Short mmCIF file of C-alpha atoms in Angstrom, two decimals:
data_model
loop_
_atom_site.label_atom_id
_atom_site.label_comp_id
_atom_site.label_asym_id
_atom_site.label_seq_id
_atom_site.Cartn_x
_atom_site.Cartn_y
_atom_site.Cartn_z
CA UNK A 1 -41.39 -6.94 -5.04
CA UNK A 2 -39.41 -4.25 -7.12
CA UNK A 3 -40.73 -2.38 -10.17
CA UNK A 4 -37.69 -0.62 -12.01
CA UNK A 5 -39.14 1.07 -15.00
CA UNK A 6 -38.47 4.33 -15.51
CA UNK A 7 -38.81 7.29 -17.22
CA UNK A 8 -37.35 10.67 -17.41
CA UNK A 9 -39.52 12.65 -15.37
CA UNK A 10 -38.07 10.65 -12.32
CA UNK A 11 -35.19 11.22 -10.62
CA UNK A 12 -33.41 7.89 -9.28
CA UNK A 13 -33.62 9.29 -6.11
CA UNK A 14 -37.57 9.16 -6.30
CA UNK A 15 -37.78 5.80 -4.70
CA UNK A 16 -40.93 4.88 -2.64
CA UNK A 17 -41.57 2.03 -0.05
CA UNK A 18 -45.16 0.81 0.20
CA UNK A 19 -45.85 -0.98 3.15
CA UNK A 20 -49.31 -3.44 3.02
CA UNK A 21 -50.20 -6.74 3.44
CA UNK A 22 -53.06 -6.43 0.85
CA UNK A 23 -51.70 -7.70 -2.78
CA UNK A 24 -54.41 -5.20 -4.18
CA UNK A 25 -52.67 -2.19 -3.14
CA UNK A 26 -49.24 -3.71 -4.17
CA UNK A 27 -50.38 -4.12 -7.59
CA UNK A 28 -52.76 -0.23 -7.49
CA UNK A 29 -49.45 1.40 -6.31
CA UNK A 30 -46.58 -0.91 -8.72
CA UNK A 31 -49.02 -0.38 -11.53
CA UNK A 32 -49.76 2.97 -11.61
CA UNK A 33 -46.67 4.70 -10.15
CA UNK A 34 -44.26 2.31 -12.26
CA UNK A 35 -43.82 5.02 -14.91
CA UNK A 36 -42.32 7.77 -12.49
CA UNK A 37 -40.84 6.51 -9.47
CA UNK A 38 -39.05 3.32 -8.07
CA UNK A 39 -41.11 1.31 -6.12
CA UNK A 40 -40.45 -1.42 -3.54
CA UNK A 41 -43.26 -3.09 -1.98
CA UNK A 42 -43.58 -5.21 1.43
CA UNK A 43 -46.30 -6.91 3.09
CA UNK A 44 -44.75 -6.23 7.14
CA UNK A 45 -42.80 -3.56 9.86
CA UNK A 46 -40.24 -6.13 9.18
CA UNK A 47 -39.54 -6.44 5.69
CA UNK A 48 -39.36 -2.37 5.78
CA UNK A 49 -37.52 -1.85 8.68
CA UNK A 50 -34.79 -4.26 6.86
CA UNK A 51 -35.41 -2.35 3.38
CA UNK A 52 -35.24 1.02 5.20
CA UNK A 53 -31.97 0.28 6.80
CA UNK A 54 -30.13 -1.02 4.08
CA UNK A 55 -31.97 1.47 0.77
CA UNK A 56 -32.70 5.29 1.40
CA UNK A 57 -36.17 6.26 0.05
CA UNK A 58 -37.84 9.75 -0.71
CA UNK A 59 -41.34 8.49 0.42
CA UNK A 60 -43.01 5.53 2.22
CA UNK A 61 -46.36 4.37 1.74
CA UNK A 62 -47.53 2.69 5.26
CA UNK A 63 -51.08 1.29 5.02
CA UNK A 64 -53.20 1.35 8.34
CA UNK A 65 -53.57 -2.21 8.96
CA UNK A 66 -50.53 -4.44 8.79
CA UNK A 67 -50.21 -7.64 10.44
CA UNK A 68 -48.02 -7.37 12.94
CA UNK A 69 -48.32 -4.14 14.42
CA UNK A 70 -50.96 -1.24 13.83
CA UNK A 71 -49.80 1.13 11.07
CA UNK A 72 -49.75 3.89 13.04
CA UNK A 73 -47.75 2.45 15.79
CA UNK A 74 -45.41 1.69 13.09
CA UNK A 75 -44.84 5.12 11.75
CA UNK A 76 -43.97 6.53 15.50
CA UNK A 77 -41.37 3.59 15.55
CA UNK A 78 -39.84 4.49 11.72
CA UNK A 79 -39.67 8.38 13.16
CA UNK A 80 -37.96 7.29 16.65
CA UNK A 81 -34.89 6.09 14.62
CA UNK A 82 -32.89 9.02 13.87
CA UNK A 83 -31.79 7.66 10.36
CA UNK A 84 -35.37 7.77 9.17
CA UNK A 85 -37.00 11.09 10.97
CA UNK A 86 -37.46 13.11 7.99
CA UNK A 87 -38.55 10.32 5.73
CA UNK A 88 -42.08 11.38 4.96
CA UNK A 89 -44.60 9.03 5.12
CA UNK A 90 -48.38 8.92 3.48
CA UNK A 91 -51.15 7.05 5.89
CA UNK A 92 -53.07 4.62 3.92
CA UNK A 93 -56.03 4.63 6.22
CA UNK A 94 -59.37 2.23 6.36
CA UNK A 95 -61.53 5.77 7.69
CA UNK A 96 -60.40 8.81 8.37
CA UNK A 97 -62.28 9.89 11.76
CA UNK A 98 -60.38 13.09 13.41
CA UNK A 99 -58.88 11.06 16.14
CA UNK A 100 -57.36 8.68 13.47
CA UNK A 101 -56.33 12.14 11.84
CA UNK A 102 -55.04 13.61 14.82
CA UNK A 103 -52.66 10.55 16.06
CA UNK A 104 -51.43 10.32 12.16
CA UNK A 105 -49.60 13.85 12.48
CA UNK A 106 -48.88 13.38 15.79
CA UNK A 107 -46.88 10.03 14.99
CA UNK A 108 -44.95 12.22 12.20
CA UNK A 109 -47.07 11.58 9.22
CA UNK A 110 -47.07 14.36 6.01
CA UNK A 111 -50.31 13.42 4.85
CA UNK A 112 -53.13 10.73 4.80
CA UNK A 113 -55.42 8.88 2.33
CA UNK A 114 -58.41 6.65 2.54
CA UNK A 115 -59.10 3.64 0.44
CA UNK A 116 -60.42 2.92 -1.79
CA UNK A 117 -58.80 6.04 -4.12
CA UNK A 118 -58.60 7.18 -7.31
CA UNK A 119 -54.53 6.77 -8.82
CA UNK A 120 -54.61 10.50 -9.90
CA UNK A 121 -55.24 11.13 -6.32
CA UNK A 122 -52.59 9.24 -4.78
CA UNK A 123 -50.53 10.17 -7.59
CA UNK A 124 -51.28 14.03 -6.99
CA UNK A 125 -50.40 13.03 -2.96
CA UNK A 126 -47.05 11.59 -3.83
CA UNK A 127 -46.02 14.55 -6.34
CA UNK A 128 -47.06 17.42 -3.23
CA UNK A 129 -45.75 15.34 -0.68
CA UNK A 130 -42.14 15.59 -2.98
CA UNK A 131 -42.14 18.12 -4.35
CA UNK A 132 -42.31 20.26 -0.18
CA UNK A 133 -39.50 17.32 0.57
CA UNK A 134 -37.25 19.06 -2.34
CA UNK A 135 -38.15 22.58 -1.20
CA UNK A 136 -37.41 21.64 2.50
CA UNK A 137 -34.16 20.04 1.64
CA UNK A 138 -33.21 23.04 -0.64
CA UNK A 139 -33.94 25.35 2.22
CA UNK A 140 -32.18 23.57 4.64
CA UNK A 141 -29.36 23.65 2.20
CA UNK A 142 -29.23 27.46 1.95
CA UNK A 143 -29.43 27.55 5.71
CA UNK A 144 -26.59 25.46 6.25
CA UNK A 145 -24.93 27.07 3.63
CA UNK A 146 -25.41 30.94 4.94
CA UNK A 147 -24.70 29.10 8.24
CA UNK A 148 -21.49 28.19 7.29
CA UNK A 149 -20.46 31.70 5.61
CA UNK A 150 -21.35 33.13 8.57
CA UNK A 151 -19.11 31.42 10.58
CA UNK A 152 -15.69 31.28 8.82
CA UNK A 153 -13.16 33.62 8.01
CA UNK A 154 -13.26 34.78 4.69
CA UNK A 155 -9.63 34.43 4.23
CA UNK A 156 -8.61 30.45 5.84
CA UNK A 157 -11.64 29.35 5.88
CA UNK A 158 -11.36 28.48 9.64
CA UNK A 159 -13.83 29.71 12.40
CA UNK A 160 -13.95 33.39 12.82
CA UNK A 161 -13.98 34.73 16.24
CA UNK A 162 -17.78 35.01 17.19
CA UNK A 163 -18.10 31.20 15.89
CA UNK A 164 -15.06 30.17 17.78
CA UNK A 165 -15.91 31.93 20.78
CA UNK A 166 -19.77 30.13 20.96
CA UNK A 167 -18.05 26.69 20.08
CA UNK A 168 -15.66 27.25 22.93
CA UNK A 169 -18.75 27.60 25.41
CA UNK A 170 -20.10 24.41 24.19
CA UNK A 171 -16.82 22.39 24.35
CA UNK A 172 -16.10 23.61 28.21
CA UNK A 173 -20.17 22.29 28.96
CA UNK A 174 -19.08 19.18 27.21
CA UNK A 175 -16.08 18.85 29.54
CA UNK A 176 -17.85 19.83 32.53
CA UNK A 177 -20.61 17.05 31.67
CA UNK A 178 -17.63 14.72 31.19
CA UNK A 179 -14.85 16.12 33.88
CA UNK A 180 -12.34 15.43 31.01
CA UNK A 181 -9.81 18.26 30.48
CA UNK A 182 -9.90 20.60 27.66
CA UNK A 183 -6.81 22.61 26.17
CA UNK A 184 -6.66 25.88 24.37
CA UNK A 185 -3.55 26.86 22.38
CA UNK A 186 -2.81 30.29 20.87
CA UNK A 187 -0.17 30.96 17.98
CA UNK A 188 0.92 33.46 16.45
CA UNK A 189 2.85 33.96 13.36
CA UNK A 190 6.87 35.06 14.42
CA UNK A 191 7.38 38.26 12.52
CA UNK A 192 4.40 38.30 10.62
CA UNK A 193 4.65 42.19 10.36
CA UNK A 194 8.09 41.78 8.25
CA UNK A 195 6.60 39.32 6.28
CA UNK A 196 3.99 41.66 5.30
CA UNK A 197 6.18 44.87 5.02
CA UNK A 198 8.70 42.35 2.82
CA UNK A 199 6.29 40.91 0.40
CA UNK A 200 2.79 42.76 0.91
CA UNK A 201 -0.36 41.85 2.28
CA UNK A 202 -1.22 39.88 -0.91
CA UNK A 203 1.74 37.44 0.23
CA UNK A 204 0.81 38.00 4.08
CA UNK A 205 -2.44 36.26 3.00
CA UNK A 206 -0.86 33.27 1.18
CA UNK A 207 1.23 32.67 4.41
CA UNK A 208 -2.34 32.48 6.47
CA UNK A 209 -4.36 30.72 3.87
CA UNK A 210 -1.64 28.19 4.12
CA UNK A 211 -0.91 28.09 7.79
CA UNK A 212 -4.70 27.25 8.36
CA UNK A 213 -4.60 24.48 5.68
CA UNK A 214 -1.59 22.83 7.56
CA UNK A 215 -3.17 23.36 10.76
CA UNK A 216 -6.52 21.60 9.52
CA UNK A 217 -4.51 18.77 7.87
CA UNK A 218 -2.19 18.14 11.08
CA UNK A 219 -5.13 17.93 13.96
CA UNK A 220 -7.56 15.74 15.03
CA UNK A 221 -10.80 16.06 12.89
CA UNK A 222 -12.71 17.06 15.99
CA UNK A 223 -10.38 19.66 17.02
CA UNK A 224 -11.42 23.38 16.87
CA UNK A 225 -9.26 25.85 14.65
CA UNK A 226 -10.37 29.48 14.35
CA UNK A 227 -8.77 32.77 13.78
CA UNK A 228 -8.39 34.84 16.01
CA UNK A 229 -7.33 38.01 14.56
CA UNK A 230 -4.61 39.12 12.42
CA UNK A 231 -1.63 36.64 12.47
CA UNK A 232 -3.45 34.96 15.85
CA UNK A 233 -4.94 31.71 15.86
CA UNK A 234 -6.54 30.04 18.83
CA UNK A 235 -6.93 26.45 18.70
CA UNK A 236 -9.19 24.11 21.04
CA UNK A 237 -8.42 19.97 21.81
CA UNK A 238 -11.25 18.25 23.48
CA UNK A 239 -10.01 15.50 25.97
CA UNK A 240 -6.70 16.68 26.11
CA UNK A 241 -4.26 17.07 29.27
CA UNK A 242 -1.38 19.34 29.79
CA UNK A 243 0.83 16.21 29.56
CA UNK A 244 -0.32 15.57 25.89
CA UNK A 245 -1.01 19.43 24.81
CA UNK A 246 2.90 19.33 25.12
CA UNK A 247 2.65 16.51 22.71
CA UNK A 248 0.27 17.94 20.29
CA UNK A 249 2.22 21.48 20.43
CA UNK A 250 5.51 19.59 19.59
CA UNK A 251 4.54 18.05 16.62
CA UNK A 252 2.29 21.10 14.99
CA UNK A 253 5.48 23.17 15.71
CA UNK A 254 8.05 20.74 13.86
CA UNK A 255 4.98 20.61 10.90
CA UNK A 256 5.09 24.13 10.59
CA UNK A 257 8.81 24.83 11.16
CA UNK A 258 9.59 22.38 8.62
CA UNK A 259 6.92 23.34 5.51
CA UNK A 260 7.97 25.40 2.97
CA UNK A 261 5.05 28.01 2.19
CA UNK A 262 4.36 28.32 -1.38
CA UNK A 263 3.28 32.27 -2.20
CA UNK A 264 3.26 34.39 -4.99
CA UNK A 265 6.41 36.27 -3.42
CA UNK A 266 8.03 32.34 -3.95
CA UNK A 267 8.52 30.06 -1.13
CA UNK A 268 8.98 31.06 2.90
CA UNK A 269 9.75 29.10 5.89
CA UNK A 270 7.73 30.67 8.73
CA UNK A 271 7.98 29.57 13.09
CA UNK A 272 5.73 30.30 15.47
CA UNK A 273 4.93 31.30 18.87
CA UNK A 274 2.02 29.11 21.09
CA UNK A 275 0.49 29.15 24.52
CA UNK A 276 -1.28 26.93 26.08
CA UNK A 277 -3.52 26.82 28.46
CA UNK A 278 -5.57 23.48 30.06
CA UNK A 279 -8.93 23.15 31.85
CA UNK A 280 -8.17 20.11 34.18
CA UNK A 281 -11.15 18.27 36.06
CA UNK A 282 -13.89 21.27 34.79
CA UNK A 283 -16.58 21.72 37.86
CA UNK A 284 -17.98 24.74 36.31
CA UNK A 285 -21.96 25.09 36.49
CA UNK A 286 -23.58 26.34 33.02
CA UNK A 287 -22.94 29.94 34.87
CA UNK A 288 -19.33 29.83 35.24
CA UNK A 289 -18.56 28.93 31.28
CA UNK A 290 -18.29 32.41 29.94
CA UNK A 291 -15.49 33.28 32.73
CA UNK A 292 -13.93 30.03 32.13
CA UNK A 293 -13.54 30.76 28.52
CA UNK A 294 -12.30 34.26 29.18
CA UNK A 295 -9.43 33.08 31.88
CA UNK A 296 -8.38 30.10 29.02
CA UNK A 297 -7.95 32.46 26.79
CA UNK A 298 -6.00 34.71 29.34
CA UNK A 299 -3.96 32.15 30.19
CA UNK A 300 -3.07 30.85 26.90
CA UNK A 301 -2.20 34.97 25.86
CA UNK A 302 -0.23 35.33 28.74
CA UNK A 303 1.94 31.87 27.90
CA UNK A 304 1.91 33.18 24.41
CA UNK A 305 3.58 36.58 25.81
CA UNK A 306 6.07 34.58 27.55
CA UNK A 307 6.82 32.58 24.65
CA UNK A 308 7.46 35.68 22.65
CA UNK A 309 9.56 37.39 25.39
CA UNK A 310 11.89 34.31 25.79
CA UNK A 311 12.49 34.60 22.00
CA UNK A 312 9.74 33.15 19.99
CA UNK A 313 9.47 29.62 17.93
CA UNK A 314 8.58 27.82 20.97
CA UNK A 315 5.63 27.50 22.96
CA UNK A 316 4.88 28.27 27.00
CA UNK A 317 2.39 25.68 28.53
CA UNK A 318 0.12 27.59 31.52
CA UNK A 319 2.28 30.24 31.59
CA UNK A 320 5.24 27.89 33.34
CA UNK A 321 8.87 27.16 31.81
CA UNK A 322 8.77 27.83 28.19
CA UNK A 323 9.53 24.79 26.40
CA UNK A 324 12.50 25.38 23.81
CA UNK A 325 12.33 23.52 20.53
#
């Protein structure tokens, strides 16, 4: 059953699930929580696991006895699926000794009543129970938010070096887990120092800010793109070969050679210098990933050097033949 009155003090994300086999307590709860919140009642694990996965709730209700499974049992199944962890749930219980207590919290349960109750109470429960949900979410909001600062260049928004540096570690674990290879590209901007002495740093930055857009827009959404420093950008591609690297290196180079960067000096046409260097068949142990990460990116700046010596706007692979384009 579904009560869908209203009023403005709730938000339609304040939806609740009750879950009881008792028609009392569906009418106690629908009755006297119509006025603030959504609520959707069910008598069984069933009818609320199918509710749960297809409707997103900000509370459920779970009442101790239910008739196919134990209440409590219940709630440890609702937290095991990933989807529903942080939903928090109130215990309806019959008594509350301490080991009924006890096994509530441990099965993930924010709080517990016992029947029969007063509305205001379970009323006051629900509001509490909310209103640390909203001030959990907004904290992990501002965490992921100062998270995020923290890890970007101020300027292209892409991974500054400390944050591409510690997701570098965790990509060459993931390929040693998998033994699938794992490229790393550096590029640098040809002449970037003209283009600053030219046009000033104010256009310099355009050039960047646009570079790392293109680069963002042209890779694989899984890809890795962080600067580096200065012009220098150092790009990671999970499950990628030399063979394709080559591939992947062509057509960035042709996106970039080809786009016309809009600045406030007018437009520029830019080309770039890459190496590229690939971890093939990774048999590191978890001890060996710094120094992995350090000779990748040695490799790679030593292809990139070659690339550069050989005349720029092309791109070295391992530090072998420079490929011309």
């Amino acid at each position: 059953m579904t009560w869908r009155a209203m009023t403005s003090e709730a938000p339609l994300s304040h939806k609740l699930l009750v879950v009881s086999h008792t028609s009392d307590l569906h009418e106690l709860t629908s009755t006297h929580l119509k006025d603030n919140y959504i609520v959707d009642t069910v008598s069984n694990a069933t009818e609320a696991m199918e509710l749960l996965t297809h409707k997103s709730y900000c509370l459920m209700l779970v009442e101790q006895n239910l008739p196919e499974i134990d209440g409590l049992l219940f709630c440890r199944r609702v937290r095991e699926v990933r989807d529903f962890s942080s939903l928090p749930i109130l215990f309806i219980a019959s008594d509350l000794s301490e080991s009924i207590i006890l096994e509530a919290f441990k099965m993930g349960v924010r709080d517990l009543i016992t029947r029969p109750f007063h509305p205001e109470e379970l009323r006051g429960r629900i509001s509490v129970i909310l209103q640390s949900q909203d001030e959990r979410e907004h904290a992990k909001k501002s965490f992921d938010s100062l998270k995020l600062r923290s890890e970007r260049d101020d300027l292209t928004h892409v991974y500054n070096r400390g944050a591409l540096r510690s997701y570098a570690l965790k990509e060459i674990a993931k390929a040693r887990r998998s033994q699938e290879s794992l490229t790393l590209m550096m590029l640098d901007i040809d002449y970037f120092k003209e283009i600053n002495d030219q046009y000033g740093h104010q256009t310099a930055d355009d050039v960047l800010h646009t570079l790392a857009d293109l680069m963002v827009h042209e890779l694989r959404k899984y890809d890795i793109i962080g600067r580096f420093g200065g012009d220098e950008f150092v790009i990671l591609l999970p499950h990628t070969s030399i063979k394709h690297s080559s591939v992947v290196a062509n057509k960035l180079w042709n996106s970039i050679r080809s786009h016309e960067f809009k600045t406030r000096s007018g437009t520029l046409k830019i080309t770039v210098s890459m190496g590229i260097s690939t971890l093939e068949n990774p048999k590191a142990t978890l001890h060996d990933e710094k120094k992995q990460l350090d000779q990748l990116i040695a490799n790679a700046d030593q292809a990139l050097y070659c690339a550069k010596e050989n005349g720029r706007d092309q791109f070295v692979v391992n530090n072998r033949t420079p490929v011309q384009l």
